[in-house]
Amino acid sequence: MILVVSLAGALSLILIILNSGLSKKMTQEREKPSPFECGFDPKSSARLPFSLRFYLIAVIFLIFDVEITLIMPMPIIFSSTNLLTLATLSTFFIMILMLGLYHEWNQGALEWDN
């Protein structure tokens, strides 16, 4: 049993050393990691900056989308529940939506042109 474990460990170590030795990149390869632009050196960075404003709008959309999804079955529940309970629940969800919208508007998160 000890022989099998030591043989497996030695084989793994040999393969790791062999892999790290074969996978070394040449420092002379300047063209391979650079982006290809019709054979010319690129004029600007190939990476575009990520818009944090777009991400914030997407998260706000998801939050409001979940709230709308919770409100949509309200007419179906209307026949099986008490009217006061349904009105209270609907008002609660709509107030959460309105408060969230007011807060985002007040913080300036909905102004896209900045």
PDB file of N, CA, C and O in Angstrom, residues 12-90:
ATOM      1  N   SER A  12       3.327  11.662 -10.091  1.00  0.00           N
ATOM      2  CA  SER A  12       2.690  12.979 -10.156  1.00  0.00           C
ATOM      3  C   SER A  12       3.729  14.091 -10.130  1.00  0.00           C
ATOM      4  O   SER A  12       3.642  15.059 -10.891  1.00  0.00           O
ATOM      5  N   LEU A  13       4.719  13.981  -9.279  1.00  0.00           N
ATOM      6  CA  LEU A  13       5.775  14.983  -9.187  1.00  0.00           C
ATOM      7  C   LEU A  13       6.578  15.062 -10.484  1.00  0.00           C
ATOM      8  O   LEU A  13       6.890  16.157 -10.968  1.00  0.00           O
ATOM      9  N   ILE A  14       6.888  13.922 -11.078  1.00  0.00           N
ATOM     10  CA  ILE A  14       7.625  13.909 -12.348  1.00  0.00           C
ATOM     11  C   ILE A  14       6.815  14.573 -13.449  1.00  0.00           C
ATOM     12  O   ILE A  14       7.341  15.372 -14.227  1.00  0.00           O
ATOM     13  N   LEU A  15       5.515  14.286 -13.516  1.00  0.00           N
ATOM     14  CA  LEU A  15       4.676  14.893 -14.539  1.00  0.00           C
ATOM     15  C   LEU A  15       4.521  16.404 -14.337  1.00  0.00           C
ATOM     16  O   LEU A  15       4.487  17.165 -15.309  1.00  0.00           O
ATOM     17  N   ILE A  16       4.444  16.857 -13.102  1.00  0.00           N
ATOM     18  CA  ILE A  16       4.344  18.288 -12.826  1.00  0.00           C
ATOM     19  C   ILE A  16       5.617  19.003 -13.246  1.00  0.00           C
ATOM     20  O   ILE A  16       5.577  20.059 -13.888  1.00  0.00           O
ATOM     21  N   ILE A  17       6.775  18.435 -12.925  1.00  0.00           N
ATOM     22  CA  ILE A  17       8.055  19.046 -13.305  1.00  0.00           C
ATOM     23  C   ILE A  17       8.214  19.036 -14.819  1.00  0.00           C
ATOM     24  O   ILE A  17       8.645  20.039 -15.420  1.00  0.00           O
ATOM     25  N   LEU A  18       7.840  17.947 -15.460  1.00  0.00           N
ATOM     26  CA  LEU A  18       7.934  17.852 -16.915  1.00  0.00           C
ATOM     27  C   LEU A  18       7.014  18.871 -17.593  1.00  0.00           C
ATOM     28  O   LEU A  18       7.416  19.542 -18.549  1.00  0.00           O
ATOM     29  N   ASN A  19       5.812  19.019 -17.084  1.00  0.00           N
ATOM     30  CA  ASN A  19       4.856  19.973 -17.651  1.00  0.00           C
ATOM     31  C   ASN A  19       5.340  21.410 -17.478  1.00  0.00           C
ATOM     32  O   ASN A  19       5.239  22.222 -18.396  1.00  0.00           O
ATOM     33  N   SER A  20       5.851  21.754 -16.308  1.00  0.00           N
ATOM     34  CA  SER A  20       6.316  23.126 -16.104  1.00  0.00           C
ATOM     35  C   SER A  20       7.549  23.428 -16.942  1.00  0.00           C
ATOM     36  O   SER A  20       7.751  24.571 -17.364  1.00  0.00           O
ATOM     37  N   GLY A  21       8.373  22.449 -17.215  1.00  0.00           N
ATOM     38  CA  GLY A  21       9.540  22.668 -18.060  1.00  0.00           C
ATOM     39  C   GLY A  21       9.182  22.826 -19.526  1.00  0.00           C
ATOM     40  O   GLY A  21       9.783  23.623 -20.241  1.00  0.00           O
ATOM     41  N   LEU A  22       8.183  22.089 -19.997  1.00  0.00           N
ATOM     42  CA  LEU A  22       7.791  22.160 -21.401  1.00  0.00           C
ATOM     43  C   LEU A  22       6.900  23.362 -21.716  1.00  0.00           C
ATOM     44  O   LEU A  22       6.856  23.813 -22.855  1.00  0.00           O
ATOM     45  N   SER A  23       6.218  23.882 -20.723  1.00  0.00           N
ATOM     46  CA  SER A  23       5.259  24.947 -20.999  1.00  0.00           C
ATOM     47  C   SER A  23       5.837  26.337 -20.804  1.00  0.00           C
ATOM     48  O   SER A  23       5.100  27.310 -20.855  1.00  0.00           O
ATOM     49  N   LYS A  24       7.124  26.479 -20.600  1.00  0.00           N
ATOM     50  CA  LYS A  24       7.732  27.801 -20.446  1.00  0.00           C
ATOM     51  C   LYS A  24       7.626  28.565 -21.759  1.00  0.00           C
ATOM     52  O   LYS A  24       7.924  28.036 -22.822  1.00  0.00           O
ATOM     53  N   LYS A  25       7.196  29.802 -21.665  1.00  0.00           N
ATOM     54  CA  LYS A  25       7.072  30.628 -22.863  1.00  0.00           C
ATOM     55  C   LYS A  25       8.407  31.292 -23.149  1.00  0.00           C
ATOM     56  O   LYS A  25       9.138  31.670 -22.246  1.00  0.00           O
ATOM     57  N   MET A  26       8.678  31.445 -24.402  1.00  0.00           N
ATOM     58  CA  MET A  26       9.913  32.101 -24.817  1.00  0.00           C
ATOM     59  C   MET A  26       9.773  33.606 -24.599  1.00  0.00           C
ATOM     60  O   MET A  26       8.731  34.191 -24.881  1.00  0.00           O
ATOM     61  N   THR A  27      10.817  34.231 -24.119  1.00  0.00           N
ATOM     62  CA  THR A  27      10.773  35.681 -23.937  1.00  0.00           C
ATOM     63  C   THR A  27      10.981  36.401 -25.256  1.00  0.00           C
ATOM     64  O   THR A  27      10.698  37.588 -25.358  1.00  0.00           O
ATOM     65  N   GLN A  28      11.461  35.692 -26.297  1.00  0.00           N
ATOM     66  CA  GLN A  28      11.668  36.327 -27.591  1.00  0.00           C
ATOM     67  C   GLN A  28      10.355  36.493 -28.362  1.00  0.00           C
ATOM     68  O   GLN A  28      10.303  37.200 -29.348  1.00  0.00           O
ATOM     69  N   GLU A  29       9.310  35.810 -27.960  1.00  0.00           N
ATOM     70  CA  GLU A  29       8.032  35.874 -28.670  1.00  0.00           C
ATOM     71  C   GLU A  29       7.297  37.159 -28.291  1.00  0.00           C
ATOM     72  O   GLU A  29       6.522  37.194 -27.358  1.00  0.00           O
ATOM     73  N   ARG A  30       7.529  38.222 -29.031  1.00  0.00           N
ATOM     74  CA  ARG A  30       6.865  39.488 -28.757  1.00  0.00           C
ATOM     75  C   ARG A  30       5.539  39.596 -29.497  1.00  0.00           C
ATOM     76  O   ARG A  30       4.598  40.206 -29.021  1.00  0.00           O
ATOM     77  N   GLU A  31       5.457  39.012 -30.661  1.00  0.00           N
ATOM     78  CA  GLU A  31       4.273  39.154 -31.500  1.00  0.00           C
ATOM     79  C   GLU A  31       3.135  38.233 -31.095  1.00  0.00           C
ATOM     80  O   GLU A  31       1.973  38.550 -31.302  1.00  0.00           O
ATOM     81  N   LYS A  32       3.437  37.107 -30.510  1.00  0.00           N
ATOM     82  CA  LYS A  32       2.387  36.129 -30.222  1.00  0.00           C
ATOM     83  C   LYS A  32       1.373  36.631 -29.187  1.00  0.00           C
ATOM     84  O   LYS A  32       0.169  36.480 -29.400  1.00  0.00           O
ATOM     85  N   PRO A  33       1.779  37.234 -28.080  1.00  0.00           N
ATOM     86  CA  PRO A  33       0.753  37.678 -27.124  1.00  0.00           C
ATOM     87  C   PRO A  33       0.080  38.998 -27.501  1.00  0.00           C
ATOM     88  O   PRO A  33      -0.914  39.375 -26.909  1.00  0.00           O
ATOM     89  N   SER A  34       0.585  39.730 -28.478  1.00  0.00           N
ATOM     90  CA  SER A  34      -0.014  41.013 -28.838  1.00  0.00           C
ATOM     91  C   SER A  34      -1.231  40.789 -29.738  1.00  0.00           C
ATOM     92  O   SER A  34      -1.295  39.818 -30.486  1.00  0.00           O
ATOM     93  N   PRO A  35      -2.228  41.698 -29.682  1.00  0.00           N
ATOM     94  CA  PRO A  35      -3.406  41.542 -30.530  1.00  0.00           C
ATOM     95  C   PRO A  35      -3.065  41.764 -31.996  1.00  0.00           C
ATOM     96  O   PRO A  35      -2.223  42.593 -32.331  1.00  0.00           O
ATOM     97  N   PHE A  36      -3.728  41.023 -32.868  1.00  0.00           N
ATOM     98  CA  PHE A  36      -3.453  41.109 -34.300  1.00  0.00           C
ATOM     99  C   PHE A  36      -4.344  42.166 -34.933  1.00  0.00           C
ATOM    100  O   PHE A  36      -5.554  42.157 -34.760  1.00  0.00           O
ATOM    101  N   GLU A  37      -3.737  43.101 -35.651  1.00  0.00           N
ATOM    102  CA  GLU A  37      -4.490  44.145 -36.328  1.00  0.00           C
ATOM    103  C   GLU A  37      -3.924  44.326 -37.735  1.00  0.00           C
ATOM    104  O   GLU A  37      -3.196  45.263 -38.035  1.00  0.00           O
ATOM    105  N   CYS A  38      -4.204  43.385 -38.607  1.00  0.00           N
ATOM    106  CA  CYS A  38      -3.774  43.427 -40.013  1.00  0.00           C
ATOM    107  C   CYS A  38      -2.260  43.538 -40.164  1.00  0.00           C
ATOM    108  O   CYS A  38      -1.766  44.192 -41.080  1.00  0.00           O
ATOM    109  N   GLY A  39      -1.521  42.970 -39.261  1.00  0.00           N
ATOM    110  CA  GLY A  39      -0.077  42.989 -39.371  1.00  0.00           C
ATOM    111  C   GLY A  39       0.587  44.227 -38.818  1.00  0.00           C
ATOM    112  O   GLY A  39       1.812  44.316 -38.790  1.00  0.00           O
ATOM    113  N   PHE A  40      -0.180  45.201 -38.366  1.00  0.00           N
ATOM    114  CA  PHE A  40       0.377  46.444 -37.834  1.00  0.00           C
ATOM    115  C   PHE A  40       0.296  46.434 -36.309  1.00  0.00           C
ATOM    116  O   PHE A  40      -0.498  45.705 -35.720  1.00  0.00           O
ATOM    117  N   ASP A  41       1.081  47.278 -35.677  1.00  0.00           N
ATOM    118  CA  ASP A  41       0.972  47.435 -34.230  1.00  0.00           C
ATOM    119  C   ASP A  41      -0.353  48.121 -33.908  1.00  0.00           C
ATOM    120  O   ASP A  41      -0.748  49.066 -34.606  1.00  0.00           O
ATOM    121  N   PRO A  42      -1.042  47.668 -32.875  1.00  0.00           N
ATOM    122  CA  PRO A  42      -2.329  48.290 -32.552  1.00  0.00           C
ATOM    123  C   PRO A  42      -2.150  49.739 -32.097  1.00  0.00           C
ATOM    124  O   PRO A  42      -1.177  50.086 -31.448  1.00  0.00           O
ATOM    125  N   LYS A  43      -3.111  50.588 -32.451  1.00  0.00           N
ATOM    126  CA  LYS A  43      -3.022  52.006 -32.107  1.00  0.00           C
ATOM    127  C   LYS A  43      -3.522  52.282 -30.694  1.00  0.00           C
ATOM    128  O   LYS A  43      -3.129  53.247 -30.077  1.00  0.00           O
ATOM    129  N   SER A  44      -4.404  51.452 -30.198  1.00  0.00           N
ATOM    130  CA  SER A  44      -4.932  51.657 -28.851  1.00  0.00           C
ATOM    131  C   SER A  44      -5.094  50.295 -28.179  1.00  0.00           C
ATOM    132  O   SER A  44      -4.843  49.260 -28.776  1.00  0.00           O
ATOM    133  N   SER A  45      -5.543  50.327 -26.952  1.00  0.00           N
ATOM    134  CA  SER A  45      -5.734  49.100 -26.188  1.00  0.00           C
ATOM    135  C   SER A  45      -6.893  48.284 -26.768  1.00  0.00           C
ATOM    136  O   SER A  45      -7.882  48.835 -27.243  1.00  0.00           O
ATOM    137  N   ALA A  46      -6.751  46.982 -26.751  1.00  0.00           N
ATOM    138  CA  ALA A  46      -7.806  46.105 -27.265  1.00  0.00           C
ATOM    139  C   ALA A  46      -8.940  45.941 -26.261  1.00  0.00           C
ATOM    140  O   ALA A  46     -10.003  45.453 -26.600  1.00  0.00           O
ATOM    141  N   ARG A  47      -8.712  46.336 -25.047  1.00  0.00           N
ATOM    142  CA  ARG A  47      -9.724  46.207 -23.998  1.00  0.00           C
ATOM    143  C   ARG A  47     -10.534  47.482 -23.890  1.00  0.00           C
ATOM    144  O   ARG A  47     -10.000  48.584 -23.859  1.00  0.00           O
ATOM    145  N   LEU A  48     -11.853  47.338 -23.820  1.00  0.00           N
ATOM    146  CA  LEU A  48     -12.737  48.473 -23.625  1.00  0.00           C
ATOM    147  C   LEU A  48     -13.085  48.566 -22.143  1.00  0.00           C
ATOM    148  O   LEU A  48     -13.307  47.544 -21.485  1.00  0.00           O
ATOM    149  N   PRO A  49     -13.158  49.764 -21.593  1.00  0.00           N
ATOM    150  CA  PRO A  49     -13.511  49.889 -20.177  1.00  0.00           C
ATOM    151  C   PRO A  49     -14.966  49.486 -19.939  1.00  0.00           C
ATOM    152  O   PRO A  49     -15.830  49.733 -20.775  1.00  0.00           O
ATOM    153  N   PHE A  50     -15.224  48.867 -18.797  1.00  0.00           N
ATOM    154  CA  PHE A  50     -16.573  48.417 -18.452  1.00  0.00           C
ATOM    155  C   PHE A  50     -17.341  49.568 -17.818  1.00  0.00           C
ATOM    156  O   PHE A  50     -16.828  50.265 -16.942  1.00  0.00           O
ATOM    157  N   SER A  51     -18.557  49.788 -18.271  1.00  0.00           N
ATOM    158  CA  SER A  51     -19.377  50.876 -17.760  1.00  0.00           C
ATOM    159  C   SER A  51     -20.057  50.442 -16.460  1.00  0.00           C
ATOM    160  O   SER A  51     -20.922  49.566 -16.458  1.00  0.00           O
ATOM    161  N   LEU A  52     -19.664  51.064 -15.369  1.00  0.00           N
ATOM    162  CA  LEU A  52     -20.268  50.755 -14.085  1.00  0.00           C
ATOM    163  C   LEU A  52     -21.709  51.258 -14.029  1.00  0.00           C
ATOM    164  O   LEU A  52     -22.554  50.656 -13.373  1.00  0.00           O
ATOM    165  N   ARG A  53     -22.000  52.326 -14.734  1.00  0.00           N
ATOM    166  CA  ARG A  53     -23.354  52.866 -14.790  1.00  0.00           C
ATOM    167  C   ARG A  53     -24.311  51.852 -15.436  1.00  0.00           C
ATOM    168  O   ARG A  53     -25.429  51.661 -14.979  1.00  0.00           O
ATOM    169  N   PHE A  54     -23.863  51.175 -16.491  1.00  0.00           N
ATOM    170  CA  PHE A  54     -24.684  50.155 -17.146  1.00  0.00           C
ATOM    171  C   PHE A  54     -24.965  48.998 -16.188  1.00  0.00           C
ATOM    172  O   PHE A  54     -26.083  48.483 -16.124  1.00  0.00           O
ATOM    173  N   TYR A  55     -23.964  48.585 -15.420  1.00  0.00           N
ATOM    174  CA  TYR A  55     -24.143  47.511 -14.447  1.00  0.00           C
ATOM    175  C   TYR A  55     -25.164  47.914 -13.386  1.00  0.00           C
ATOM    176  O   TYR A  55     -26.023  47.113 -13.008  1.00  0.00           O
ATOM    177  N   LEU A  56     -25.102  49.153 -12.903  1.00  0.00           N
ATOM    178  CA  LEU A  56     -26.041  49.624 -11.895  1.00  0.00           C
ATOM    179  C   LEU A  56     -27.470  49.639 -12.430  1.00  0.00           C
ATOM    180  O   LEU A  56     -28.399  49.205 -11.743  1.00  0.00           O
ATOM    181  N   ILE A  57     -27.645  50.080 -13.663  1.00  0.00           N
ATOM    182  CA  ILE A  57     -28.982  50.079 -14.277  1.00  0.00           C
ATOM    183  C   ILE A  57     -29.499  48.642 -14.420  1.00  0.00           C
ATOM    184  O   ILE A  57     -30.680  48.364 -14.196  1.00  0.00           O
ATOM    185  N   ALA A  58     -28.619  47.705 -14.764  1.00  0.00           N
ATOM    186  CA  ALA A  58     -29.032  46.303 -14.905  1.00  0.00           C
ATOM    187  C   ALA A  58     -29.464  45.719 -13.566  1.00  0.00           C
ATOM    188  O   ALA A  58     -30.470  44.987 -13.488  1.00  0.00           O
ATOM    189  N   VAL A  59     -28.761  46.034 -12.500  1.00  0.00           N
ATOM    190  CA  VAL A  59     -29.140  45.531 -11.170  1.00  0.00           C
ATOM    191  C   VAL A  59     -30.466  46.139 -10.726  1.00  0.00           C
ATOM    192  O   VAL A  59     -31.328  45.434 -10.177  1.00  0.00           O
ATOM    193  N   ILE A  60     -30.640  47.432 -10.971  1.00  0.00           N
ATOM    194  CA  ILE A  60     -31.912  48.073 -10.629  1.00  0.00           C
ATOM    195  C   ILE A  60     -33.057  47.427 -11.409  1.00  0.00           C
ATOM    196  O   ILE A  60     -34.131  47.158 -10.859  1.00  0.00           O
ATOM    197  N   PHE A  61     -32.836  47.148 -12.687  1.00  0.00           N
ATOM    198  CA  PHE A  61     -33.865  46.486 -13.493  1.00  0.00           C
ATOM    199  C   PHE A  61     -34.217  45.121 -12.913  1.00  0.00           C
ATOM    200  O   PHE A  61     -35.403  44.761 -12.830  1.00  0.00           O
ATOM    201  N   LEU A  62     -33.215  44.352 -12.501  1.00  0.00           N
ATOM    202  CA  LEU A  62     -33.498  43.027 -11.942  1.00  0.00           C
ATOM    203  C   LEU A  62     -34.305  43.117 -10.652  1.00  0.00           C
ATOM    204  O   LEU A  62     -35.227  42.326 -10.426  1.00  0.00           O
ATOM    205  N   ILE A  63     -33.977  44.063  -9.800  1.00  0.00           N
ATOM    206  CA  ILE A  63     -34.720  44.218  -8.542  1.00  0.00           C
ATOM    207  C   ILE A  63     -36.178  44.567  -8.827  1.00  0.00           C
ATOM    208  O   ILE A  63     -37.105  43.962  -8.271  1.00  0.00           O
ATOM    209  N   PHE A  64     -36.397  45.535  -9.708  1.00  0.00           N
ATOM    210  CA  PHE A  64     -37.774  45.927 -10.023  1.00  0.00           C
ATOM    211  C   PHE A  64     -38.504  44.827 -10.783  1.00  0.00           C
ATOM    212  O   PHE A  64     -39.716  44.656 -10.635  1.00  0.00           O
ATOM    213  N   ASP A  65     -37.794  44.055 -11.575  1.00  0.00           N
ATOM    214  CA  ASP A  65     -38.405  42.954 -12.304  1.00  0.00           C
ATOM    215  C   ASP A  65     -38.909  41.879 -11.350  1.00  0.00           C
ATOM    216  O   ASP A  65     -39.996  41.321 -11.547  1.00  0.00           O
ATOM    217  N   VAL A  66     -38.157  41.585 -10.314  1.00  0.00           N
ATOM    218  CA  VAL A  66     -38.595  40.594  -9.319  1.00  0.00           C
ATOM    219  C   VAL A  66     -39.830  41.100  -8.588  1.00  0.00           C
ATOM    220  O   VAL A  66     -40.774  40.334  -8.340  1.00  0.00           O
ATOM    221  N   GLU A  67     -39.842  42.376  -8.251  1.00  0.00           N
ATOM    222  CA  GLU A  67     -41.018  42.929  -7.574  1.00  0.00           C
ATOM    223  C   GLU A  67     -42.260  42.870  -8.470  1.00  0.00           C
ATOM    224  O   GLU A  67     -43.347  42.534  -8.010  1.00  0.00           O
ATOM    225  N   ILE A  68     -42.120  43.181  -9.727  1.00  0.00           N
ATOM    226  CA  ILE A  68     -43.249  43.101 -10.660  1.00  0.00           C
ATOM    227  C   ILE A  68     -43.720  41.656 -10.801  1.00  0.00           C
ATOM    228  O   ILE A  68     -44.927  41.387 -10.885  1.00  0.00           O
ATOM    229  N   THR A  69     -42.786  40.729 -10.794  1.00  0.00           N
ATOM    230  CA  THR A  69     -43.152  39.312 -10.869  1.00  0.00           C
ATOM    231  C   THR A  69     -43.968  38.892  -9.647  1.00  0.00           C
ATOM    232  O   THR A  69     -44.858  38.038  -9.748  1.00  0.00           O
ATOM    233  N   LEU A  70     -43.685  39.476  -8.502  1.00  0.00           N
ATOM    234  CA  LEU A  70     -44.468  39.163  -7.306  1.00  0.00           C
ATOM    235  C   LEU A  70     -45.858  39.812  -7.356  1.00  0.00           C
ATOM    236  O   LEU A  70     -46.803  39.301  -6.761  1.00  0.00           O
ATOM    237  N   ILE A  71     -45.985  40.925  -8.050  1.00  0.00           N
ATOM    238  CA  ILE A  71     -47.283  41.605  -8.134  1.00  0.00           C
ATOM    239  C   ILE A  71     -48.198  40.983  -9.195  1.00  0.00           C
ATOM    240  O   ILE A  71     -49.419  40.996  -9.047  1.00  0.00           O
ATOM    241  N   MET A  72     -47.640  40.399 -10.240  1.00  0.00           N
ATOM    242  CA  MET A  72     -48.437  39.887 -11.357  1.00  0.00           C
ATOM    243  C   MET A  72     -49.525  38.882 -10.966  1.00  0.00           C
ATOM    244  O   MET A  72     -50.625  38.934 -11.507  1.00  0.00           O
ATOM    245  N   PRO A  73     -49.305  37.948 -10.050  1.00  0.00           N
ATOM    246  CA  PRO A  73     -50.392  36.993  -9.733  1.00  0.00           C
ATOM    247  C   PRO A  73     -51.474  37.557  -8.822  1.00  0.00           C
ATOM    248  O   PRO A  73     -52.397  36.834  -8.456  1.00  0.00           O
ATOM    249  N   MET A  74     -51.418  38.820  -8.465  1.00  0.00           N
ATOM    250  CA  MET A  74     -52.421  39.394  -7.559  1.00  0.00           C
ATOM    251  C   MET A  74     -53.857  39.258  -8.079  1.00  0.00           C
ATOM    252  O   MET A  74     -54.749  38.918  -7.309  1.00  0.00           O
ATOM    253  N   PRO A  75     -54.145  39.506  -9.359  1.00  0.00           N
ATOM    254  CA  PRO A  75     -55.540  39.333  -9.816  1.00  0.00           C
ATOM    255  C   PRO A  75     -56.035  37.890  -9.702  1.00  0.00           C
ATOM    256  O   PRO A  75     -57.227  37.658  -9.485  1.00  0.00           O
ATOM    257  N   ILE A  76     -55.166  36.936  -9.835  1.00  0.00           N
ATOM    258  CA  ILE A  76     -55.575  35.531  -9.718  1.00  0.00           C
ATOM    259  C   ILE A  76     -55.912  35.196  -8.268  1.00  0.00           C
ATOM    260  O   ILE A  76     -56.854  34.460  -7.980  1.00  0.00           O
ATOM    261  N   ILE A  77     -55.166  35.784  -7.333  1.00  0.00           N
ATOM    262  CA  ILE A  77     -55.381  35.534  -5.902  1.00  0.00           C
ATOM    263  C   ILE A  77     -56.642  36.258  -5.415  1.00  0.00           C
ATOM    264  O   ILE A  77     -57.200  35.910  -4.375  1.00  0.00           O
ATOM    265  N   PHE A  78     -57.106  37.228  -6.180  1.00  0.00           N
ATOM    266  CA  PHE A  78     -58.234  38.075  -5.773  1.00  0.00           C
ATOM    267  C   PHE A  78     -59.460  37.275  -5.355  1.00  0.00           C
ATOM    268  O   PHE A  78     -60.123  37.609  -4.371  1.00  0.00           O
ATOM    269  N   SER A  79     -59.770  36.206  -6.077  1.00  0.00           N
ATOM    270  CA  SER A  79     -60.987  35.451  -5.770  1.00  0.00           C
ATOM    271  C   SER A  79     -60.845  34.536  -4.557  1.00  0.00           C
ATOM    272  O   SER A  79     -61.842  34.167  -3.950  1.00  0.00           O
ATOM    273  N   SER A  80     -59.643  34.177  -4.190  1.00  0.00           N
ATOM    274  CA  SER A  80     -59.480  33.208  -3.106  1.00  0.00           C
ATOM    275  C   SER A  80     -59.050  33.814  -1.777  1.00  0.00           C
ATOM    276  O   SER A  80     -58.963  33.098  -0.785  1.00  0.00           O
ATOM    277  N   THR A  81     -58.783  35.113  -1.717  1.00  0.00           N
ATOM    278  CA  THR A  81     -58.348  35.720  -0.458  1.00  0.00           C
ATOM    279  C   THR A  81     -59.261  36.874  -0.074  1.00  0.00           C
ATOM    280  O   THR A  81     -60.109  37.322  -0.838  1.00  0.00           O
ATOM    281  N   ASN A  82     -59.022  37.359   1.115  1.00  0.00           N
ATOM    282  CA  ASN A  82     -59.760  38.491   1.637  1.00  0.00           C
ATOM    283  C   ASN A  82     -59.325  39.757   0.905  1.00  0.00           C
ATOM    284  O   ASN A  82     -58.155  39.945   0.598  1.00  0.00           O
ATOM    285  N   LEU A  83     -60.259  40.646   0.625  1.00  0.00           N
ATOM    286  CA  LEU A  83     -59.958  41.869  -0.120  1.00  0.00           C
ATOM    287  C   LEU A  83     -59.011  42.780   0.654  1.00  0.00           C
ATOM    288  O   LEU A  83     -58.113  43.386   0.072  1.00  0.00           O
ATOM    289  N   LEU A  84     -59.182  42.858   1.966  1.00  0.00           N
ATOM    290  CA  LEU A  84     -58.313  43.703   2.790  1.00  0.00           C
ATOM    291  C   LEU A  84     -56.880  43.187   2.785  1.00  0.00           C
ATOM    292  O   LEU A  84     -55.924  43.965   2.670  1.00  0.00           O
ATOM    293  N   THR A  85     -56.712  41.881   2.867  1.00  0.00           N
ATOM    294  CA  THR A  85     -55.380  41.285   2.837  1.00  0.00           C
ATOM    295  C   THR A  85     -54.703  41.527   1.495  1.00  0.00           C
ATOM    296  O   THR A  85     -53.525  41.896   1.438  1.00  0.00           O
ATOM    297  N   LEU A  86     -55.440  41.347   0.427  1.00  0.00           N
ATOM    298  CA  LEU A  86     -54.897  41.572  -0.909  1.00  0.00           C
ATOM    299  C   LEU A  86     -54.520  43.040  -1.118  1.00  0.00           C
ATOM    300  O   LEU A  86     -53.465  43.347  -1.672  1.00  0.00           O
ATOM    301  N   ALA A  87     -55.372  43.953  -0.656  1.00  0.00           N
ATOM    302  CA  ALA A  87     -55.089  45.380  -0.799  1.00  0.00           C
ATOM    303  C   ALA A  87     -53.863  45.770   0.021  1.00  0.00           C
ATOM    304  O   ALA A  87     -53.021  46.546  -0.437  1.00  0.00           O
ATOM    305  N   THR A  88     -53.734  45.230   1.209  1.00  0.00           N
ATOM    306  CA  THR A  88     -52.573  45.528   2.051  1.00  0.00           C
ATOM    307  C   THR A  88     -51.290  44.999   1.419  1.00  0.00           C
ATOM    308  O   THR A  88     -50.275  45.707   1.375  1.00  0.00           O
ATOM    309  N   LEU A  89     -51.332  43.796   0.913  1.00  0.00           N
ATOM    310  CA  LEU A  89     -50.159  43.194   0.284  1.00  0.00           C
ATOM    311  C   LEU A  89     -49.763  43.941  -0.987  1.00  0.00           C
ATOM    312  O   LEU A  89     -48.581  44.234  -1.208  1.00  0.00           O
ATOM    313  N   SER A  90     -50.744  44.284  -1.799  1.00  0.00           N
ATOM    314  CA  SER A  90     -50.465  45.030  -3.029  1.00  0.00           C
ATOM    315  C   SER A  90     -49.894  46.408  -2.714  1.00  0.00           C
ATOM    316  O   SER A  90     -48.932  46.855  -3.352  1.00  0.00           O
TER     317      SER A  90
END
